[in-house]
Coordinates of C-alpha atoms in Angstrom, one line a residue:
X720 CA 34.9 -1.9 6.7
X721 CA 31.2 -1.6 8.5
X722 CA 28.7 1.1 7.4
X723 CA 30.0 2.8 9.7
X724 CA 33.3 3.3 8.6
X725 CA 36.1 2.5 11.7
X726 CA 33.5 3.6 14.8
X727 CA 32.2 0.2 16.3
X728 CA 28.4 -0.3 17.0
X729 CA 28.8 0.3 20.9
X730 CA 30.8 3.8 19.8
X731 CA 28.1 4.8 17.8
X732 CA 25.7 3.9 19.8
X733 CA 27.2 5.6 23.2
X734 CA 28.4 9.1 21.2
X735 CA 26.1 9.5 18.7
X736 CA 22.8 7.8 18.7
X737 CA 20.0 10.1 19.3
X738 CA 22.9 13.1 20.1
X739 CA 24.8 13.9 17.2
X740 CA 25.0 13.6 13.7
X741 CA 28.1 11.5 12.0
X742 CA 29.0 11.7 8.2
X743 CA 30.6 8.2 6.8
X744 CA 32.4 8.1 3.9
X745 CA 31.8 5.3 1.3
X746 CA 29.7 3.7 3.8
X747 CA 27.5 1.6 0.6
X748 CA 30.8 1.9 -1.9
X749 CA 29.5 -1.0 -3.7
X750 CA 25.7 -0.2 -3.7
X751 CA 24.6 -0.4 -7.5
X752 CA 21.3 1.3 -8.2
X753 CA 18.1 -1.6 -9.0
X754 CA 16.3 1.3 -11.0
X755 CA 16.4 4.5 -13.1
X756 CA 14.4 7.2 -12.6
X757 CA 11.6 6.2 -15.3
X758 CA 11.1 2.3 -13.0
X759 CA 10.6 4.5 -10.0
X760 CA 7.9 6.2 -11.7
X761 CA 6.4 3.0 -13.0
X762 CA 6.2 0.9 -9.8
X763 CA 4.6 4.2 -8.6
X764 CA 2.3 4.3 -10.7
X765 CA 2.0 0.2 -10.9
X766 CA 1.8 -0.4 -6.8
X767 CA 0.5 0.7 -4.2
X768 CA 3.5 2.1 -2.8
X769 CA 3.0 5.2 -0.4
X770 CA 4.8 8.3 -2.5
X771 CA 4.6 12.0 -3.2
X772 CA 6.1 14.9 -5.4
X773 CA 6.7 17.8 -3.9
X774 CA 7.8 21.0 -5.8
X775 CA 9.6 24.3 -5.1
X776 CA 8.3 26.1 -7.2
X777 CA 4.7 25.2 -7.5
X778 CA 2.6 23.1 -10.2
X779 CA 0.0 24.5 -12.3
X780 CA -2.9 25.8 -12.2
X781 CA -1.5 28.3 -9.4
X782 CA 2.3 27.6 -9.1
X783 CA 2.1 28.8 -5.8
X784 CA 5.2 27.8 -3.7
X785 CA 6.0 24.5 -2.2
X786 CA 3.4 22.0 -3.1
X787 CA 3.1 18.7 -3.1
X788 CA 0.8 15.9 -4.4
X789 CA 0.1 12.1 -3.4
X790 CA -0.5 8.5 -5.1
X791 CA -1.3 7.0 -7.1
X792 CA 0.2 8.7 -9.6
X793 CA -0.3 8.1 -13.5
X794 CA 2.3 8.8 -16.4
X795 CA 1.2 12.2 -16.9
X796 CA 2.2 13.2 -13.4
X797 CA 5.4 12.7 -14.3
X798 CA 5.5 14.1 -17.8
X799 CA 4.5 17.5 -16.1
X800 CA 6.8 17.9 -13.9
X801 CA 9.5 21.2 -14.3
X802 CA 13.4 20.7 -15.3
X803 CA 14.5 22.0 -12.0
X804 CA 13.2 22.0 -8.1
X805 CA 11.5 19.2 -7.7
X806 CA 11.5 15.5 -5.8
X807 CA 9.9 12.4 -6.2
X808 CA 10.0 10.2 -2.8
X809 CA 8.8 6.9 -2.6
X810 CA 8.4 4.8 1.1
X811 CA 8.1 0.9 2.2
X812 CA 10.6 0.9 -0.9
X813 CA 11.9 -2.9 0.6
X814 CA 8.6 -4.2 0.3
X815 CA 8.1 -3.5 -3.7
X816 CA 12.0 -3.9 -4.4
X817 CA 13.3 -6.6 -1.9
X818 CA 16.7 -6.9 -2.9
X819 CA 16.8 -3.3 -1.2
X820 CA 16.2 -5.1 2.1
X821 CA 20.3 -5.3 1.9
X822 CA 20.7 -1.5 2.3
X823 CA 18.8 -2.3 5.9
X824 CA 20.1 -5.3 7.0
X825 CA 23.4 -3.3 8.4
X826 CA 21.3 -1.5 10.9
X827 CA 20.0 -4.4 12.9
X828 CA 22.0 -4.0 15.6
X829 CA 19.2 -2.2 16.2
X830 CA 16.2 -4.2 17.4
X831 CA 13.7 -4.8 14.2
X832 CA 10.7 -3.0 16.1
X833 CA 12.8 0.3 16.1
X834 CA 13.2 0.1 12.0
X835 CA 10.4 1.9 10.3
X836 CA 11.4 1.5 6.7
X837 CA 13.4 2.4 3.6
X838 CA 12.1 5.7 1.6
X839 CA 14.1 6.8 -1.6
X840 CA 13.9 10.3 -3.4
X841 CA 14.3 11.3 -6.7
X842 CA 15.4 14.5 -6.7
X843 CA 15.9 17.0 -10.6
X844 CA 18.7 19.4 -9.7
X845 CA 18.4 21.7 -7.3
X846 CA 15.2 19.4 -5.9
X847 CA 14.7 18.9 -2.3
X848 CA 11.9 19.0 0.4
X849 CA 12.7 22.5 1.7
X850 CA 14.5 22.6 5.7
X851 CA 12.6 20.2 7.8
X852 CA 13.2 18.4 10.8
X853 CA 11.9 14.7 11.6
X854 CA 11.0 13.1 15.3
X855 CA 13.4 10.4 14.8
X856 CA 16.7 8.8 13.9
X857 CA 17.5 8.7 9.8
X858 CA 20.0 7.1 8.2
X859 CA 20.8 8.9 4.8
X860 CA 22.5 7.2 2.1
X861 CA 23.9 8.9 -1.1
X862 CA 22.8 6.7 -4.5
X863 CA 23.6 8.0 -7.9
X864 CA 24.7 12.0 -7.7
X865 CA 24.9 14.6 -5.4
X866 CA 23.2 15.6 -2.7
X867 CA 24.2 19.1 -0.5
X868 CA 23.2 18.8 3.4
X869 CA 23.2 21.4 5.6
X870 CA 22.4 20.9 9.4
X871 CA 21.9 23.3 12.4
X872 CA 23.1 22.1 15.3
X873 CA 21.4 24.5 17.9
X874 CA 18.7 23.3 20.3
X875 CA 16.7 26.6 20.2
X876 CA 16.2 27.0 16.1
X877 CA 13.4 29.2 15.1
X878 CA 10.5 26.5 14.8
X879 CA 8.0 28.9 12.8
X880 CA 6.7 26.7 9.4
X881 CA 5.7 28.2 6.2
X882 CA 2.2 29.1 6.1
X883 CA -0.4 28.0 3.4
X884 CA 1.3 25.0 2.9
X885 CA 0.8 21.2 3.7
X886 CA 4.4 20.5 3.9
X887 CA 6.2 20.9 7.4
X888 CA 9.0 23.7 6.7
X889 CA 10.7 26.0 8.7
X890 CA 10.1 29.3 8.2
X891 CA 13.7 30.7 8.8
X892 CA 16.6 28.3 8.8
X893 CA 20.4 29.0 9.4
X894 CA 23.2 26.2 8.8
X895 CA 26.4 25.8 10.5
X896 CA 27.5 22.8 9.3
X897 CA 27.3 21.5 5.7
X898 CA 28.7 18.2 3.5
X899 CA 28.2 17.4 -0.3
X900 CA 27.7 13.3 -0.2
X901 CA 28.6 11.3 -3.3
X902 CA 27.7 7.7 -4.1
X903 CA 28.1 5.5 -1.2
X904 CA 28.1 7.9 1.4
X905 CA 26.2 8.3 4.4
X906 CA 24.7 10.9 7.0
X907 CA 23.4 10.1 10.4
X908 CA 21.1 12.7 11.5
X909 CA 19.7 12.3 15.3
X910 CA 15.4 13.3 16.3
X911 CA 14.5 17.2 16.2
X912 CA 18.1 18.4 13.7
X913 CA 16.6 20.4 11.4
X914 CA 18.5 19.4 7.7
X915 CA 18.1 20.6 4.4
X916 CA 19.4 18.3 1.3
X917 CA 20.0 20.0 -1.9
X918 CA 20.6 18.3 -5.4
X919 CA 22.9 19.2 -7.2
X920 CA 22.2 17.6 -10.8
X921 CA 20.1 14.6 -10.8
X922 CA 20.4 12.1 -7.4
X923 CA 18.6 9.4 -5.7
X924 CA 19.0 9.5 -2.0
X925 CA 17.9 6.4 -0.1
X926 CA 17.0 6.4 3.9
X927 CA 16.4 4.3 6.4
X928 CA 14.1 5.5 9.2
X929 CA 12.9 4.5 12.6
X930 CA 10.3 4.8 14.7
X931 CA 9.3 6.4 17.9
X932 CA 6.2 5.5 18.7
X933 CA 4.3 8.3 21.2
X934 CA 3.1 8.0 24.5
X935 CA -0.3 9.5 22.8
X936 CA -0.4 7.2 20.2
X937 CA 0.3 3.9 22.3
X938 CA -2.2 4.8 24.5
X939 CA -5.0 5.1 22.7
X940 CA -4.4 2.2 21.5
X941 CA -4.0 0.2 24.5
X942 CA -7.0 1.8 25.4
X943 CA -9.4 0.5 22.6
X944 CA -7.5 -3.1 22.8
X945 CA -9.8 -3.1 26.4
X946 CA -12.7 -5.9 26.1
X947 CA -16.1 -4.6 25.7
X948 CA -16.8 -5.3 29.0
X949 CA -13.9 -3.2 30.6
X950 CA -15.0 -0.3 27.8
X951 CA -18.6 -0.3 28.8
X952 CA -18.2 0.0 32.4
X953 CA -20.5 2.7 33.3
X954 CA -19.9 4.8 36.9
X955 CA -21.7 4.0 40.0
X956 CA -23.2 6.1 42.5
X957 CA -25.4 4.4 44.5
X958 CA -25.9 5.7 48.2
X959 CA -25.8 9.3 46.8
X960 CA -26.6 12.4 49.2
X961 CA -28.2 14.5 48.4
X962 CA -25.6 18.1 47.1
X963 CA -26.3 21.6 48.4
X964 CA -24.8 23.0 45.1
X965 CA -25.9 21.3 41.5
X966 CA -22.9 23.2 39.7
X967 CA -20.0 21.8 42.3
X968 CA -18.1 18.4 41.2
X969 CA -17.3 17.2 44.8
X970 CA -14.0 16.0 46.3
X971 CA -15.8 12.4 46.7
X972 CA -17.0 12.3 43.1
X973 CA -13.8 13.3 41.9
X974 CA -12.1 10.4 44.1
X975 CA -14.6 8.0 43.5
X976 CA -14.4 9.0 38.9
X977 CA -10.7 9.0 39.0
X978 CA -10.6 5.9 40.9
X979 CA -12.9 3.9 38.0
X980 CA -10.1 4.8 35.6
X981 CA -6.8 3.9 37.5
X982 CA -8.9 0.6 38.0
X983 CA -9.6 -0.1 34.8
X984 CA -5.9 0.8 33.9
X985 CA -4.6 -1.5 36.9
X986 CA -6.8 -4.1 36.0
X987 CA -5.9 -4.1 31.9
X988 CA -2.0 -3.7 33.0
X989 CA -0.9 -7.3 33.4
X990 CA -2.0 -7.4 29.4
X991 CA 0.4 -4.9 28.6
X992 CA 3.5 -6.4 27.6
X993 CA 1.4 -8.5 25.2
X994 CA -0.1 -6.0 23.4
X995 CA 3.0 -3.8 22.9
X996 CA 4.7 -7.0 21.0
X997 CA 1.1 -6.6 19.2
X998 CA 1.2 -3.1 18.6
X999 CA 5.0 -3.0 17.6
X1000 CA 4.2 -6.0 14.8
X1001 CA 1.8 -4.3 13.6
X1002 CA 1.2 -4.6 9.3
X1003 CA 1.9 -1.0 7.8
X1004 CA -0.7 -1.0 5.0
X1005 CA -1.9 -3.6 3.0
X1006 CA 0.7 -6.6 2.4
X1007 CA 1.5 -7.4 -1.1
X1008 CA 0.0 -11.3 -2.3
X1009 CA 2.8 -12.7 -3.7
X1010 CA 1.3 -16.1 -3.9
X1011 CA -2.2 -18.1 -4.0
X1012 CA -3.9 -17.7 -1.1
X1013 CA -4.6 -21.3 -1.0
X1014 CA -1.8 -22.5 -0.7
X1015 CA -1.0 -25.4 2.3
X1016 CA 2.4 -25.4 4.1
X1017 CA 4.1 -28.4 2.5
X1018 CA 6.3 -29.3 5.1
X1019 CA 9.7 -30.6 2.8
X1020 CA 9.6 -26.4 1.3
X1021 CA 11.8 -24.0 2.3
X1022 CA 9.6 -20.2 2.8
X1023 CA 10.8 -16.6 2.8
X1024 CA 9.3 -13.7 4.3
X1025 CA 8.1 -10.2 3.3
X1026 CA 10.5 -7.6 4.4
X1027 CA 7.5 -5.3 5.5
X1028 CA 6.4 -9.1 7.4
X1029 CA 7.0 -7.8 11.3
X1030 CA 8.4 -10.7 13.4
X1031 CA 9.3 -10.4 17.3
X1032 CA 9.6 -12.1 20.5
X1033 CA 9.8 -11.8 24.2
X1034 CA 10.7 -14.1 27.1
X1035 CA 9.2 -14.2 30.8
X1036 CA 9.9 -17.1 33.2
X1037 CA 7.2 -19.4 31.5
X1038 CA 6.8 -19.3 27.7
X1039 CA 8.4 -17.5 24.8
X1040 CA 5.4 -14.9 23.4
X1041 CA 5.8 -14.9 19.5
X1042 CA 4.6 -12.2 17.8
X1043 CA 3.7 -11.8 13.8
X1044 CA 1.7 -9.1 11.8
X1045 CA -0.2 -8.1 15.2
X1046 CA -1.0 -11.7 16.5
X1047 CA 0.5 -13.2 19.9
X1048 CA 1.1 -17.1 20.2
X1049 CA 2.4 -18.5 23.6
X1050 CA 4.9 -20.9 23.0
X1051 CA 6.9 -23.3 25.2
X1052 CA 10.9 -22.3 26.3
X1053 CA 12.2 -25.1 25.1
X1054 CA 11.6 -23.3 21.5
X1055 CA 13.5 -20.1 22.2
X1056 CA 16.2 -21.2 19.9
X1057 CA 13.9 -21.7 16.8
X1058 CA 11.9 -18.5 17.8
X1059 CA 15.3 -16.7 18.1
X1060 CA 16.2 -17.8 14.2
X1061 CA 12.7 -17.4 12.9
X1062 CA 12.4 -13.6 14.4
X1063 CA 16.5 -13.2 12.7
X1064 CA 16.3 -14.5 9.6
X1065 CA 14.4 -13.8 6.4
X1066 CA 15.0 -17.4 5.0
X1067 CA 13.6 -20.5 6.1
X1068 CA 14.6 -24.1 5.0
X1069 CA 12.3 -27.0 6.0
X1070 CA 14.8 -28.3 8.5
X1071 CA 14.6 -25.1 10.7
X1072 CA 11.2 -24.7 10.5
X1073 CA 10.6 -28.5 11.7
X1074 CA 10.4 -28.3 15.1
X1075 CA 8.1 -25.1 14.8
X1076 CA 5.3 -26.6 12.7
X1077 CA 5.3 -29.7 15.1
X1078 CA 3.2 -27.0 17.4
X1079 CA -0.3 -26.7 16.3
X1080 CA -0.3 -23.3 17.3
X1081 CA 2.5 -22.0 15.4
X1082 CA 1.7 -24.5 12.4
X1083 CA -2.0 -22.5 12.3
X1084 CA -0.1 -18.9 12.5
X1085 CA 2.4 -19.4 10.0
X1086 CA -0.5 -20.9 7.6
X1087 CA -2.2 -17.6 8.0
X1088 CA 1.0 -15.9 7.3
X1089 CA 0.8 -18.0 4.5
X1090 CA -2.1 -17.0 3.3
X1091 CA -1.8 -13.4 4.2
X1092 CA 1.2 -13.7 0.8
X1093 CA 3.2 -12.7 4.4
X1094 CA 5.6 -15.7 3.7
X1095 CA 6.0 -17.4 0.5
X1096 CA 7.7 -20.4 -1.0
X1097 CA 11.4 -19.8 -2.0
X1098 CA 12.3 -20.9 -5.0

């Protein structure tokens, strides 16, 4: 049986994605926990892994309600924490513990630039992160213990958030529907639900997010990707007449402004496509070095890749455009079928990557992969 239970992909994807939420029954039945509660706390403390502990009811000095605190964390963080009502959440989990990348591998039936990464939370009993909602798709998946969800369903919930706090919770926040998920289960939660998970005793709850990038966001990217010489274009008035009123911002300024930005939009547009395979393959943080930074490709080794390594590709009627931790190489059709493999698997034996490193181009990006501790020998 698939994670998700006896609905096929297309099913899910037609009824529920991004409308509904689905609960799945022994969805990970088999999933055997990699760590304890007290090797959470160390790799917190021992990476750089992005992680937090928030609290319900407060930390000293003031204990005021809801609180939370950031890495990097040391052993004494942990040592002061209460019995009860509190949760310890650690994100980019793959990248510190890859044999987790198996708990995402299910979802990639969903493209790889849609997959944001895998967060775990240690929660005491009765910890949680108070009722929240999150701007896009989650996958939650029940480890060791028991986790309480309650959902609202409604489209118009009261979106008031607790004041004095740094933490995103609603005010006010009414369930009418609710599940207890054990070990191996799973909860599909659509964009903009607004969910509260309770633990009840001890749990780790694992989830796989995605994102959504905003309009906002891409933009302003796009927009500082422009060469200086686009950016520095200054506005022209030559010819001027001479204006009655100083205070007035005429129709033929207006035009003549608004017309120097749709140019320099038109003009930067044919880029586009390229840098959103940029921007989507993007590093999040600092990659980890696994190996010496010297180190040549040696052409008879097979290599692996980091899971947090972003690989992608698209096709137009002349090239195949590779792209890898934010850089673009052009590379002839008559690869497709090696890109294809490269961008789908995580594991590389000399033989598939042969007719790759025979292009200069690709031999010189995957040596700065290389080097980058991006991909790595396999042993």
């Amino acid at each position: 049986m698939s994670i998700l239970g006896h609905i096929s992909k297309e099913e899910f994807l037609r009824d529920y994605w991004q409308q509904k939420p689905l609960v799945i029954r022994g969805a990970f039945a088999d999933f055997e926990m990699p760590f304890d509660a007290a090797e959470l706390a160390g790799l917190a403390c021992d990476t750089e892994a992005p992680s937090r502990i928030i609290v319900e009811k407060g930390l000293a000095p003031d204990f005021k309600a809801w609180t939370s605190k950031h890495s990097p964390f040391t052993d004494e963080d942990f040592i002061n924490t209460p019995d009860s009502h509190w949760t310890f959440l650690v994100n980019d989990l793959e990248r510190y513990v890859p044999e987790l990348g198996n708990l995402i591998e299910p979802f990639r039936f969903i493209p790889d630039w849609r997959i944001d990464d895998l967060m775990v939370s240690y929660a005491a009993d009765q910890g949680s992160v108070g009722p929240h909602v999150d701007e896009y798709d989650v996958f939650l998946i029940q480890g060791e213990g028991k986790r309480r969800w309650k959902i609202n369903t409604a489209t118009d919930y009261p979106k008031n958030l607790i004041p004095d706090t740094s933490l995103a919770i609603l005010e006010e926040f009414a369930a009418d529907e609710e599940w207890l998920l054990e070990k191996g289960d799973m909860l599909y939660l659509p964009p903009n639900m607004p969910h509260h998970g309770v633990a009840e005793g001890e749990c780790f709850t694992f989830s796989v997010g995605f994102r959504a990038p905003s309009i906002l966001e891409m933009s302003q990217s796009w927009i500082e990707s422009f060469d200086d010489a686009e950016m520095n274009r200054r506005f022209k008035d030559d010819g001027r007449s001479p204006q009655e009123n100083p205070g007035e911002i005429n129709a033929k300024d207006l035009q003549a402004l608004t017309d120097q930005i749709v140019s320099a939009v038109d003009r930067q547009k044919q880029n586009l496509p390229i840098f959103i395979g940029k921007y989507l393959t993007e590093n999040r943080g600092e990659q980890e070095q696994l190996e010496d930074t010297e180190e040549e490709i040696a052409d008879n080794q097979d290599y692996e890749r980091q899971s947090g390594l972003r690989i992608a590709y698209t096709e137009d009627s002349h090239a195949i455009h590779l792209f890898a931790s934010g850089n673009h190489l052009e590379l002839p059709l008559n690869l497709k079928t090696d890109v294809q493999e490269l961008c789908e698997n995580f594991y590389y034996t000399s033989d598939s990557l042969k007719t790759l490193l025979d292009n200069n181009n690709f031999r010189a990006l995957f040596q700065q992969l290389l080097s980058q501790g991006s991909v790595f020998p396999s042993e």
